[in-house]
Amino acid sequence: MTILEEVKKNYGELKLYINGEWIKSQSTDIYESVNPATGVPIATFPSATEAEVTRAVESAQAALETWKDVPVRDKARYLFDLRQKFEEHNDRLCRILVQDHGRTIGEARGTLRRCIENIESACSALLLLTKGDYINELARGLDQIMYYEPRGVFLIITPNNIPMHAWSSYVPYALASGCPVIVSPSKEDPVCAQAIFEVTQEVKGFPPGLMNLVYGGRNINEQILNHPNVKGVGFIGSTSVGLKLFSQAGSLGKEASINGNGKNHVVLMPDADMNAAINGLLRGSYGMAGQRCLGADNILIVGDGYEKFRDAFLEASAKMKMGYGLDEEIELGPLVSQRGKQNVLDFIEKGIEEGAKLLLDGRNPKVDGCENGFFVGPTIFEDVDPDMYIARKESFGPITNLIRVKDLDEALELINTKDDYGHSACIFTKDGRVARKFTKQADVGNIGINVAVPQPYAFFPLGSKNASAQGCAKSRIDSMRLFLDQKTVTDRWV
């Protein structure tokens, strides 16, 4: 057993990062960040004042005038330097992510790899997606050019479940597009945001104000988006908050990329590889303690294999080892906050009230050494009616519903009609015709074939739809469309 050392026991009072400087806030609204595995405070942080928010926006606007004129090849070099800094600080960032968020060290390592891939993807996008277009001699003596230019300053709001990955899903692309940012992280894992900004400040070449960090969450987001110099928002979080931001941005004539909740389904066909499905679903159902937008919520078992799958999945789920994620052997960490844990416990109670059968009860697990942590163990319901609340709403916890269906058509009807979301749906099968039908007919944005978490790589968009996403662009490489505007030039010299 290897238990990694915490980077620090306590990070003290976190500061704002404005105009290239760490600033002690003048705010009297102070919050506490807690290690979710132990319940021990690890930092305090302020909610930025109105004046500090205004200063952050003004700094970003000043940086726009400098950054947009930096040559493309220089921008590319700075982004490659940023990638290298993430590699150099990889282990430190992983351990901070475990301590501040609660995921396992294995999950943290995967997250940091995804962050680095986003930076690499942004480097490619800078060189390939900002070139514009040109037609020579469109008419006699007439040429036409279309080129891209940065829209301006953007607000980037990161959630509590993927604080680092969400940052990388927008910020590197904003920089590649020429846009400065103001990052507003969740109040539940602010140390992750500070750690990222400590890395970014090491890159020589980024002008002051290009990236700014302010705490406060919803307290300050409306003010930032209302500022006339802020041209839009990139958001990952809940659908309810996302729709409010989308409405606010629309009323102001601003751009928005909104990623919200989901209710995801995994279909097991009779010919599925049972072992592969179970191994995938342990990660899909319980990875990051169920706090992932592409996690597996409802498992739809087609045909006569229900009991065999149920028993094997139940046995494997019950064996998962819970604890502090800095222990290399841990498979399941805590929820990110006490509030998150309570929401999951309430969700379980709702399922019991609705008449679902609780096969595996994850409430009140015994986790040695982490008695004050925010843990909920693997939880499995069966006898779940598709119209139940627990079958239609996201639990955001390590909860799985087992649902019998007679055939693929019934599974597709359930996926397409029982909720308003559209993040993902997966199928395990050996039949290519079945997989092809599923791909075409499932009304979601991310499809998995023989995988339980259909996570697109950085150079593909997160293709969510319906109530799971709103706006002019998706995240990751597709966010270039959020940050770039078009300009045409028609010229005649003959």
CSV table of C-alpha atoms in Angstrom, one decimal:
chain,number,residue,atom,x,y,z
A,1,MET,CA,0.0,0.0,0.0
A,2,THR,CA,1.3,3.4,-1.0
A,3,ILE,CA,-0.1,6.5,0.5
A,4,LEU,CA,1.0,9.7,-1.1
A,5,GLU,CA,1.9,12.8,0.9
A,6,GLU,CA,-0.4,15.9,0.8
A,7,VAL,CA,1.2,18.9,-0.9
A,8,LYS,CA,0.2,21.0,2.2
A,9,LYS,CA,-1.9,20.3,5.2
A,10,ASN,CA,-3.4,23.8,4.9
A,11,TYR,CA,-3.2,26.4,2.1
A,12,GLY,CA,-4.1,29.3,4.3
A,13,GLU,CA,-6.1,32.3,3.0
A,14,LEU,CA,-6.4,32.1,-0.8
A,15,LYS,CA,-5.8,35.2,-2.9
A,16,LEU,CA,-7.3,36.6,-6.0
A,17,TYR,CA,-5.2,36.7,-9.2
A,18,ILE,CA,-5.8,39.9,-11.0
A,19,ASN,CA,-3.6,41.6,-13.6
A,20,GLY,CA,-0.8,39.1,-13.1
A,21,GLU,CA,-0.6,39.6,-9.3
A,22,TRP,CA,-1.8,37.8,-6.3
A,23,ILE,CA,-4.2,40.2,-4.4
A,24,LYS,CA,-5.4,39.9,-0.9
A,25,SER,CA,-9.1,40.6,-1.1
A,26,GLN,CA,-10.8,43.3,0.9
A,27,SER,CA,-13.9,41.2,1.2
A,28,THR,CA,-15.4,40.3,4.6
A,29,ASP,CA,-17.3,37.4,3.1
A,30,ILE,CA,-14.9,34.5,3.8
A,31,TYR,CA,-15.6,30.8,3.1
A,32,GLU,CA,-13.9,27.6,4.1
A,33,SER,CA,-12.6,24.8,1.8
A,34,VAL,CA,-12.7,21.3,3.3
A,35,ASN,CA,-10.9,18.1,2.4
A,36,PRO,CA,-13.9,15.9,1.6
A,37,ALA,CA,-12.2,12.7,2.6
A,38,THR,CA,-11.4,13.9,6.1
A,39,GLY,CA,-13.8,16.8,6.8
A,40,VAL,CA,-10.8,18.9,7.8
A,41,PRO,CA,-10.5,22.5,6.6
A,42,ILE,CA,-7.6,23.1,4.2
A,43,ALA,CA,-8.1,26.8,3.1
A,44,THR,CA,-10.2,29.9,3.4
A,45,PHE,CA,-11.1,32.1,0.5
A,46,PRO,CA,-13.0,35.4,-0.1
A,47,SER,CA,-15.9,36.3,-2.2
A,48,ALA,CA,-14.5,39.1,-4.4
A,49,THR,CA,-15.8,42.6,-3.9
A,50,GLU,CA,-17.6,44.5,-6.6
A,51,ALA,CA,-14.5,46.7,-7.0
A,52,GLU,CA,-12.2,43.7,-7.3
A,53,VAL,CA,-14.5,42.1,-10.0
A,54,THR,CA,-14.4,45.4,-11.9
A,55,ARG,CA,-10.7,45.5,-11.7
A,56,ALA,CA,-10.4,42.0,-13.0
A,57,VAL,CA,-12.6,42.8,-16.0
A,58,GLU,CA,-10.6,46.0,-16.7
A,59,SER,CA,-7.3,44.1,-16.5
A,60,ALA,CA,-8.6,41.5,-19.0
A,61,GLN,CA,-9.8,44.2,-21.4
A,62,ALA,CA,-6.3,45.8,-21.3
A,63,ALA,CA,-4.7,42.4,-21.9
A,64,LEU,CA,-6.9,41.9,-25.0
A,65,GLU,CA,-5.3,44.9,-26.7
A,66,THR,CA,-1.9,43.3,-26.2
A,67,TRP,CA,-2.6,39.6,-26.7
A,68,LYS,CA,-4.7,39.9,-29.9
A,69,ASP,CA,-1.6,41.5,-31.6
A,70,VAL,CA,0.9,38.8,-30.5
A,71,PRO,CA,2.0,36.8,-33.6
A,72,VAL,CA,0.4,33.4,-33.9
A,73,ARG,CA,3.8,31.6,-33.8
A,74,ASP,CA,4.5,33.3,-30.5
A,75,LYS,CA,1.1,32.5,-29.0
A,76,ALA,CA,1.8,28.8,-30.1
A,77,ARG,CA,5.1,28.9,-28.3
A,78,TYR,CA,3.6,30.2,-25.1
A,79,LEU,CA,0.8,27.5,-25.2
A,80,PHE,CA,3.4,24.8,-25.7
A,81,ASP,CA,5.3,26.2,-22.7
A,82,LEU,CA,2.0,26.0,-20.7
A,83,ARG,CA,1.7,22.4,-21.7
A,84,GLN,CA,5.2,21.7,-20.5
A,85,LYS,CA,4.5,23.5,-17.2
A,86,PHE,CA,1.5,21.1,-16.6
A,87,GLU,CA,3.8,18.2,-17.3
A,88,GLU,CA,6.3,19.5,-14.8
A,89,HIS,CA,3.7,20.0,-12.1
A,90,ASN,CA,1.6,17.0,-13.0
A,91,ASP,CA,2.2,15.1,-9.7
A,92,ARG,CA,1.6,18.1,-7.5
A,93,LEU,CA,-1.6,19.1,-9.3
A,94,CYS,CA,-2.9,15.5,-9.0
A,95,ARG,CA,-2.4,15.4,-5.3
A,96,ILE,CA,-4.0,18.8,-4.8
A,97,LEU,CA,-7.0,17.6,-6.9
A,98,VAL,CA,-7.4,14.5,-4.7
A,99,GLN,CA,-7.1,16.6,-1.5
A,100,ASP,CA,-9.5,19.4,-2.6
A,101,HIS,CA,-12.0,17.4,-4.6
A,102,GLY,CA,-11.9,13.9,-3.2
A,103,ARG,CA,-11.4,11.7,-6.3
A,104,THR,CA,-8.8,8.9,-6.3
A,105,ILE,CA,-5.2,9.4,-7.4
A,106,GLY,CA,-5.8,7.2,-10.4
A,107,GLU,CA,-8.7,9.4,-11.4
A,108,ALA,CA,-6.7,12.5,-10.8
A,109,ARG,CA,-3.9,11.3,-13.1
A,110,GLY,CA,-6.4,10.7,-15.8
A,111,THR,CA,-7.8,14.2,-15.3
A,112,LEU,CA,-4.4,15.8,-15.6
A,113,ARG,CA,-3.8,13.9,-18.8
A,114,ARG,CA,-7.1,15.2,-20.2
A,115,CYS,CA,-6.0,18.8,-19.2
A,116,ILE,CA,-2.7,18.4,-21.1
A,117,GLU,CA,-4.5,17.0,-24.1
A,118,ASN,CA,-6.8,20.1,-24.1
A,119,ILE,CA,-3.8,22.3,-24.1
A,120,GLU,CA,-2.3,20.3,-27.0
A,121,SER,CA,-5.6,20.5,-28.8
A,122,ALA,CA,-5.7,24.3,-28.4
A,123,CYS,CA,-2.2,24.5,-29.9
A,124,SER,CA,-3.5,22.7,-32.9
A,125,ALA,CA,-6.6,24.8,-33.1
A,126,LEU,CA,-4.5,28.0,-32.9
A,127,LEU,CA,-2.6,26.9,-36.1
A,128,LEU,CA,-5.4,25.3,-38.0
A,129,LEU,CA,-8.7,26.9,-37.0
A,130,THR,CA,-7.8,30.6,-37.0
A,131,LYS,CA,-6.5,30.8,-40.6
A,132,GLY,CA,-9.6,32.2,-42.2
A,133,ASP,CA,-10.4,31.9,-45.9
A,134,TYR,CA,-9.5,33.6,-49.1
A,135,ILE,CA,-10.7,33.7,-52.7
A,136,ASN,CA,-8.6,35.3,-55.4
A,137,GLU,CA,-10.3,36.9,-58.4
A,138,LEU,CA,-13.8,36.3,-57.1
A,139,ALA,CA,-14.8,38.7,-59.8
A,140,ARG,CA,-12.6,40.5,-62.2
A,141,GLY,CA,-10.1,42.4,-60.1
A,142,LEU,CA,-12.0,41.5,-56.9
A,143,ASP,CA,-10.6,39.4,-54.0
A,144,GLN,CA,-12.4,38.4,-50.8
A,145,ILE,CA,-10.9,37.5,-47.5
A,146,MET,CA,-12.6,36.1,-44.3
A,147,TYR,CA,-10.5,36.1,-41.2
A,148,TYR,CA,-11.1,35.5,-37.5
A,149,GLU,CA,-10.6,37.8,-34.6
A,150,PRO,CA,-11.2,37.4,-30.9
A,151,ARG,CA,-14.6,38.4,-29.6
A,152,GLY,CA,-13.1,39.8,-26.3
A,153,VAL,CA,-13.1,39.0,-22.6
A,154,PHE,CA,-15.0,35.9,-21.4
A,155,LEU,CA,-16.2,34.6,-18.1
A,156,ILE,CA,-15.4,30.9,-17.5
A,157,ILE,CA,-17.3,29.2,-14.7
A,158,THR,CA,-15.9,25.9,-13.5
A,159,PRO,CA,-18.0,23.3,-11.4
A,160,ASN,CA,-17.2,21.4,-8.3
A,161,ASN,CA,-17.0,18.0,-9.9
A,162,ILE,CA,-14.3,18.7,-12.6
A,163,PRO,CA,-12.5,21.9,-11.5
A,164,MET,CA,-9.3,21.3,-13.5
A,165,HIS,CA,-10.8,19.5,-16.5
A,166,ALA,CA,-13.4,22.2,-16.9
A,167,TRP,CA,-10.7,24.9,-16.8
A,168,SER,CA,-8.9,23.1,-19.6
A,169,SER,CA,-12.1,22.7,-21.7
A,170,TYR,CA,-12.3,26.4,-22.2
A,171,VAL,CA,-9.3,28.5,-21.1
A,172,PRO,CA,-6.5,27.1,-23.5
A,173,TYR,CA,-8.9,27.6,-26.4
A,174,ALA,CA,-9.7,31.2,-25.3
A,175,LEU,CA,-6.0,31.9,-25.3
A,176,ALA,CA,-5.6,30.4,-28.7
A,177,SER,CA,-8.4,32.5,-30.0
A,178,GLY,CA,-6.9,35.7,-28.5
A,179,CYS,CA,-9.5,36.1,-25.7
A,180,PRO,CA,-8.6,37.0,-22.1
A,181,VAL,CA,-10.6,35.2,-19.4
A,182,ILE,CA,-11.9,35.7,-15.9
A,183,VAL,CA,-12.2,32.3,-14.1
A,184,SER,CA,-14.9,31.9,-11.4
A,185,PRO,CA,-14.5,28.5,-9.8
A,186,SER,CA,-16.9,26.6,-7.6
A,187,LYS,CA,-16.8,27.4,-3.9
A,188,GLU,CA,-16.3,23.8,-3.1
A,189,ASP,CA,-12.8,23.2,-4.5
A,190,PRO,CA,-11.0,26.6,-4.9
A,191,VAL,CA,-7.6,25.2,-4.1
A,192,CYS,CA,-7.6,23.5,-7.4
A,193,ALA,CA,-8.1,26.9,-9.2
A,194,GLN,CA,-5.2,28.5,-7.2
A,195,ALA,CA,-2.9,25.6,-8.1
A,196,ILE,CA,-3.6,26.0,-11.8
A,197,PHE,CA,-3.0,29.7,-11.7
A,198,GLU,CA,0.3,29.1,-9.9
A,199,VAL,CA,1.3,27.0,-12.9
A,200,THR,CA,0.1,29.4,-15.6
A,201,GLN,CA,2.0,32.4,-14.0
A,202,GLU,CA,5.3,30.5,-14.7
A,203,VAL,CA,4.8,30.9,-18.5
A,204,LYS,CA,6.9,33.8,-19.8
A,205,GLY,CA,5.0,35.7,-22.5
A,206,PHE,CA,1.4,35.8,-21.2
A,207,PRO,CA,0.6,39.5,-20.6
A,208,PRO,CA,-0.8,40.6,-17.2
A,209,GLY,CA,-4.6,40.3,-17.1
A,210,LEU,CA,-4.8,37.6,-19.7
A,211,MET,CA,-6.1,35.1,-17.1
A,212,ASN,CA,-7.7,36.4,-13.9
A,213,LEU,CA,-9.1,34.4,-10.9
A,214,VAL,CA,-11.9,35.6,-8.6
A,215,TYR,CA,-13.8,33.6,-6.0
A,216,GLY,CA,-17.4,34.1,-5.1
A,217,GLY,CA,-19.4,31.8,-7.4
A,218,ARG,CA,-23.0,32.9,-8.1
A,219,ASN,CA,-22.4,36.0,-5.9
A,220,ILE,CA,-20.2,37.5,-8.6
A,221,ASN,CA,-21.0,35.7,-11.9
A,222,GLU,CA,-24.0,37.9,-12.7
A,223,GLN,CA,-22.0,41.0,-12.2
A,224,ILE,CA,-19.1,39.8,-14.4
A,225,LEU,CA,-21.5,38.8,-17.2
A,226,ASN,CA,-23.3,42.1,-17.0
A,227,HIS,CA,-20.1,44.1,-17.6
A,228,PRO,CA,-20.1,45.6,-21.1
A,229,ASN,CA,-16.6,44.4,-21.8
A,230,VAL,CA,-17.4,40.8,-21.1
A,231,LYS,CA,-18.6,39.2,-24.4
A,232,GLY,CA,-19.8,35.8,-23.2
A,233,VAL,CA,-19.6,32.9,-20.8
A,234,GLY,CA,-18.4,29.3,-20.9
A,235,PHE,CA,-20.1,27.2,-18.2
A,236,ILE,CA,-20.1,23.6,-16.9
A,237,GLY,CA,-22.5,22.9,-14.0
A,238,SER,CA,-26.2,22.3,-13.3
A,239,THR,CA,-28.9,22.8,-16.0
A,240,SER,CA,-30.8,25.1,-13.7
A,241,VAL,CA,-27.9,27.5,-13.2
A,242,GLY,CA,-26.9,27.1,-16.8
A,243,LEU,CA,-30.3,28.1,-18.1
A,244,LYS,CA,-30.2,31.3,-16.0
A,245,LEU,CA,-26.8,32.2,-17.4
A,246,PHE,CA,-28.0,31.4,-20.9
A,247,SER,CA,-31.0,33.6,-20.4
A,248,GLN,CA,-28.9,36.4,-19.0
A,249,ALA,CA,-26.4,36.2,-21.9
A,250,GLY,CA,-29.2,36.1,-24.4
A,251,SER,CA,-30.9,39.2,-23.0
A,252,LEU,CA,-27.5,41.0,-23.2
A,253,GLY,CA,-26.8,39.8,-26.7
A,254,LYS,CA,-23.7,37.8,-25.6
A,255,GLU,CA,-22.3,34.4,-26.5
A,256,ALA,CA,-22.8,31.3,-24.3
A,257,SER,CA,-21.7,27.7,-24.1
A,258,ILE,CA,-23.7,25.9,-21.4
A,259,ASN,CA,-23.1,22.3,-20.3
A,260,GLY,CA,-25.6,21.0,-17.7
A,261,ASN,CA,-27.0,17.9,-16.1
A,262,GLY,CA,-27.7,14.5,-17.7
A,263,LYS,CA,-29.4,11.2,-17.1
A,264,ASN,CA,-27.4,8.6,-18.9
A,265,HIS,CA,-28.3,5.0,-19.9
A,266,VAL,CA,-26.3,1.9,-20.7
A,267,VAL,CA,-27.9,-0.9,-22.6
A,268,LEU,CA,-26.8,-4.5,-22.2
A,269,MET,CA,-27.8,-6.7,-25.1
A,270,PRO,CA,-28.0,-10.5,-24.6
A,271,ASP,CA,-24.8,-11.0,-26.6
A,272,ALA,CA,-22.8,-8.5,-24.5
A,273,ASP,CA,-19.4,-9.4,-23.0
A,274,MET,CA,-20.5,-9.6,-19.4
A,275,ASN,CA,-17.0,-9.2,-17.9
A,276,ALA,CA,-16.2,-6.2,-20.1
A,277,ALA,CA,-19.5,-4.6,-19.3
A,278,ILE,CA,-19.1,-5.0,-15.5
A,279,ASN,CA,-15.6,-3.7,-15.5
A,280,GLY,CA,-16.7,-0.7,-17.5
A,281,LEU,CA,-19.8,-0.1,-15.4
A,282,LEU,CA,-17.9,-0.1,-12.2
A,283,ARG,CA,-16.0,3.0,-13.5
A,284,GLY,CA,-19.1,4.4,-15.2
A,285,SER,CA,-21.4,4.1,-12.2
A,286,TYR,CA,-19.0,4.9,-9.4
A,287,GLY,CA,-16.0,6.8,-10.9
A,288,MET,CA,-15.5,10.2,-9.2
A,289,ALA,CA,-18.1,9.0,-6.7
A,290,GLY,CA,-20.8,9.3,-9.4
A,291,GLN,CA,-20.1,13.0,-9.9
A,292,ARG,CA,-19.6,13.0,-13.6
A,293,CYS,CA,-21.9,14.2,-16.4
A,294,LEU,CA,-21.2,11.1,-18.5
A,295,GLY,CA,-21.6,8.6,-15.8
A,296,ALA,CA,-23.8,5.5,-16.0
A,297,ASP,CA,-27.2,6.1,-14.2
A,298,ASN,CA,-29.6,3.6,-15.6
A,299,ILE,CA,-28.5,0.1,-16.8
A,300,LEU,CA,-31.1,-1.3,-19.2
A,301,ILE,CA,-30.8,-5.1,-19.4
A,302,VAL,CA,-32.3,-6.7,-22.5
A,303,GLY,CA,-33.7,-10.2,-22.5
A,304,ASP,CA,-33.0,-13.1,-20.1
A,305,GLY,CA,-29.6,-12.2,-18.7
A,306,TYR,CA,-30.9,-9.9,-16.0
A,307,GLU,CA,-30.3,-12.1,-12.9
A,308,LYS,CA,-26.8,-13.2,-14.0
A,309,PHE,CA,-25.7,-9.6,-14.6
A,310,ARG,CA,-27.4,-8.3,-11.4
A,311,ASP,CA,-25.7,-10.8,-9.2
A,312,ALA,CA,-22.2,-10.4,-10.7
A,313,PHE,CA,-22.5,-6.5,-10.7
A,314,LEU,CA,-23.8,-6.5,-7.1
A,315,GLU,CA,-20.8,-8.7,-6.0
A,316,ALA,CA,-18.2,-6.5,-7.8
A,317,SER,CA,-19.8,-3.3,-6.5
A,318,ALA,CA,-19.8,-4.4,-2.9
A,319,LYS,CA,-16.1,-5.1,-3.1
A,320,MET,CA,-15.0,-1.6,-4.0
A,321,LYS,CA,-12.5,-0.1,-1.5
A,322,MET,CA,-13.4,3.3,-0.2
A,323,GLY,CA,-11.1,5.9,1.4
A,324,TYR,CA,-8.8,8.8,1.0
A,325,GLY,CA,-7.7,8.9,-2.7
A,326,LEU,CA,-4.1,9.5,-1.9
A,327,ASP,CA,-4.0,5.8,-1.0
A,328,GLU,CA,-3.0,4.1,-4.3
A,329,GLU,CA,-5.4,1.2,-3.5
A,330,ILE,CA,-8.5,3.2,-3.1
A,331,GLU,CA,-11.2,2.7,-5.8
A,332,LEU,CA,-13.9,5.1,-4.5
A,333,GLY,CA,-13.5,8.5,-2.9
A,334,PRO,CA,-16.0,10.8,-1.1
A,335,LEU,CA,-18.6,13.2,-2.5
A,336,VAL,CA,-17.1,16.7,-2.9
A,337,SER,CA,-19.1,18.3,0.0
A,338,GLN,CA,-21.4,17.6,2.9
A,339,ARG,CA,-24.2,19.2,0.9
A,340,GLY,CA,-23.5,16.9,-2.0
A,341,LYS,CA,-23.5,13.9,0.3
A,342,GLN,CA,-26.9,14.9,1.8
A,343,ASN,CA,-28.3,15.4,-1.7
A,344,VAL,CA,-27.3,11.8,-2.6
A,345,LEU,CA,-28.8,10.5,0.7
A,346,ASP,CA,-32.0,12.3,-0.1
A,347,PHE,CA,-32.0,10.8,-3.6
A,348,ILE,CA,-31.7,7.3,-2.1
A,349,GLU,CA,-34.6,8.0,0.3
A,350,LYS,CA,-36.7,9.2,-2.6
A,351,GLY,CA,-36.1,5.9,-4.4
A,352,ILE,CA,-37.2,3.9,-1.3
A,353,GLU,CA,-40.3,6.0,-1.0
A,354,GLU,CA,-41.1,5.4,-4.7
A,355,GLY,CA,-41.0,1.6,-4.1
A,356,ALA,CA,-37.7,0.7,-5.8
A,357,LYS,CA,-35.9,-2.1,-4.1
A,358,LEU,CA,-32.5,-1.2,-2.6
A,359,LEU,CA,-30.2,-4.1,-3.4
A,360,LEU,CA,-27.0,-2.5,-2.2
A,361,ASP,CA,-27.2,0.3,0.4
A,362,GLY,CA,-24.3,2.7,0.4
A,363,ARG,CA,-25.5,4.9,3.2
A,364,ASN,CA,-23.3,5.2,6.3
A,365,PRO,CA,-20.3,3.2,5.1
A,366,LYS,CA,-17.5,2.5,7.5
A,367,VAL,CA,-14.3,4.1,6.2
A,368,ASP,CA,-11.4,3.6,8.5
A,369,GLY,CA,-9.4,6.8,9.1
A,370,CYS,CA,-12.0,8.9,7.3
A,371,GLU,CA,-14.9,8.9,9.7
A,372,ASN,CA,-15.7,12.6,9.1
A,373,GLY,CA,-15.5,12.3,5.3
A,374,PHE,CA,-18.4,12.7,2.9
A,375,PHE,CA,-18.7,9.1,1.8
A,376,VAL,CA,-21.5,7.2,0.2
A,377,GLY,CA,-20.8,3.7,-1.0
A,378,PRO,CA,-22.0,2.0,-4.2
A,379,THR,CA,-25.8,1.9,-4.2
A,380,ILE,CA,-27.9,-0.2,-6.5
A,381,PHE,CA,-31.7,-0.1,-7.0
A,382,GLU,CA,-33.8,-2.7,-8.9
A,383,ASP,CA,-37.5,-2.8,-9.6
A,384,VAL,CA,-37.2,0.7,-10.9
A,385,ASP,CA,-40.1,2.0,-13.0
A,386,PRO,CA,-38.8,4.3,-15.8
A,387,ASP,CA,-41.3,7.0,-14.7
A,388,MET,CA,-39.9,7.1,-11.1
A,389,TYR,CA,-38.0,10.3,-10.1
A,390,ILE,CA,-34.8,8.3,-9.6
A,391,ALA,CA,-35.0,7.0,-13.1
A,392,ARG,CA,-35.4,10.4,-14.7
A,393,LYS,CA,-33.2,12.7,-12.6
A,394,GLU,CA,-29.5,12.8,-12.1
A,395,SER,CA,-28.3,11.5,-8.7
A,396,PHE,CA,-24.8,12.9,-8.9
A,397,GLY,CA,-23.6,10.1,-6.7
A,398,PRO,CA,-22.6,6.4,-6.8
A,399,ILE,CA,-26.1,5.2,-7.5
A,400,THR,CA,-27.2,2.8,-10.3
A,401,ASN,CA,-30.7,1.7,-11.3
A,402,LEU,CA,-31.2,-1.7,-12.9
A,403,ILE,CA,-34.1,-1.8,-15.3
A,404,ARG,CA,-35.4,-4.7,-17.3
A,405,VAL,CA,-36.4,-4.1,-21.0
A,406,LYS,CA,-37.7,-6.6,-23.5
A,407,ASP,CA,-35.8,-5.4,-26.5
A,408,LEU,CA,-33.7,-2.6,-28.0
A,409,ASP,CA,-36.7,-0.7,-29.2
A,410,GLU,CA,-38.0,-0.4,-25.6
A,411,ALA,CA,-34.6,0.7,-24.4
A,412,LEU,CA,-34.5,3.4,-27.1
A,413,GLU,CA,-37.9,4.6,-26.2
A,414,LEU,CA,-37.0,4.9,-22.6
A,415,ILE,CA,-33.8,6.8,-23.5
A,416,ASN,CA,-35.5,9.2,-25.8
A,417,THR,CA,-38.8,9.9,-24.0
A,418,LYS,CA,-38.4,9.6,-20.2
A,419,ASP,CA,-36.2,12.7,-19.5
A,420,ASP,CA,-35.2,15.9,-21.2
A,421,TYR,CA,-31.5,15.4,-21.1
A,422,GLY,CA,-29.1,14.3,-23.8
A,423,HIS,CA,-25.6,13.8,-22.5
A,424,SER,CA,-24.8,10.1,-23.3
A,425,ALA,CA,-26.1,6.6,-24.0
A,426,CYS,CA,-24.0,3.4,-24.3
A,427,ILE,CA,-24.6,-0.1,-25.5
A,428,PHE,CA,-22.7,-3.3,-25.0
A,429,THR,CA,-23.2,-5.7,-27.9
A,430,LYS,CA,-21.3,-7.8,-30.5
A,431,ASP,CA,-23.7,-7.1,-33.2
A,432,GLY,CA,-22.7,-4.2,-35.5
A,433,ARG,CA,-26.3,-3.8,-36.9
A,434,VAL,CA,-27.6,-3.3,-33.4
A,435,ALA,CA,-24.8,-0.8,-32.6
A,436,ARG,CA,-25.5,1.1,-35.8
A,437,LYS,CA,-29.2,1.3,-35.1
A,438,PHE,CA,-28.5,2.5,-31.5
A,439,THR,CA,-26.1,5.1,-32.8
A,440,LYS,CA,-28.6,6.5,-35.2
A,441,GLN,CA,-31.7,6.4,-33.0
A,442,ALA,CA,-30.5,7.3,-29.5
A,443,ASP,CA,-31.3,11.1,-29.1
A,444,VAL,CA,-28.1,12.0,-27.2
A,445,GLY,CA,-24.9,13.8,-28.1
A,446,ASN,CA,-22.3,11.2,-27.0
A,447,ILE,CA,-22.7,7.5,-27.9
A,448,GLY,CA,-20.6,4.6,-26.5
A,449,ILE,CA,-20.2,1.2,-28.1
A,450,ASN,CA,-18.8,-1.3,-25.7
A,451,VAL,CA,-17.7,1.5,-23.4
A,452,ALA,CA,-19.5,2.8,-20.3
A,453,VAL,CA,-18.2,6.3,-20.3
A,454,PRO,CA,-18.2,7.8,-23.9
A,455,GLN,CA,-15.7,10.6,-23.1
A,456,PRO,CA,-14.7,12.5,-26.2
A,457,TYR,CA,-11.1,13.4,-26.5
A,458,ALA,CA,-10.0,17.1,-26.4
A,459,PHE,CA,-10.0,17.4,-30.2
A,460,PHE,CA,-13.7,16.4,-30.4
A,461,PRO,CA,-16.5,18.4,-28.8
A,462,LEU,CA,-18.6,17.2,-25.9
A,463,GLY,CA,-21.6,16.5,-28.1
A,464,SER,CA,-24.3,16.9,-25.5
A,465,LYS,CA,-27.8,18.1,-26.6
A,466,ASN,CA,-31.4,18.8,-25.5
A,467,ALA,CA,-31.5,20.0,-21.8
A,468,SER,CA,-27.9,19.0,-21.3
A,469,ALA,CA,-26.4,21.8,-23.4
A,470,GLN,CA,-27.3,25.2,-24.7
A,471,GLY,CA,-25.5,27.9,-26.7
A,472,CYS,CA,-23.5,28.6,-29.8
A,473,ALA,CA,-20.7,26.1,-29.2
A,474,LYS,CA,-19.8,23.0,-27.2
A,475,SER,CA,-16.8,22.8,-24.9
A,476,ARG,CA,-13.2,21.7,-25.8
A,477,ILE,CA,-12.1,22.3,-29.4
A,478,ASP,CA,-15.6,23.4,-30.4
A,479,SER,CA,-15.3,26.3,-28.0
A,480,MET,CA,-13.2,28.1,-30.7
A,481,ARG,CA,-16.5,29.0,-32.2
A,482,LEU,CA,-17.5,30.6,-28.9
A,483,PHE,CA,-14.4,32.8,-28.8
A,484,LEU,CA,-13.8,33.7,-32.4
A,485,ASP,CA,-15.7,36.2,-34.6
A,486,GLN,CA,-15.6,36.5,-38.3
A,487,LYS,CA,-14.7,39.5,-40.5
A,488,THR,CA,-14.8,39.7,-44.3
A,489,VAL,CA,-12.8,42.0,-46.5
A,490,THR,CA,-13.7,42.7,-50.1
A,491,ASP,CA,-11.0,44.5,-52.1
A,492,ARG,CA,-10.5,45.7,-55.6
A,493,TRP,CA,-7.1,46.9,-56.9
A,494,VAL,CA,-7.7,46.6,-60.6
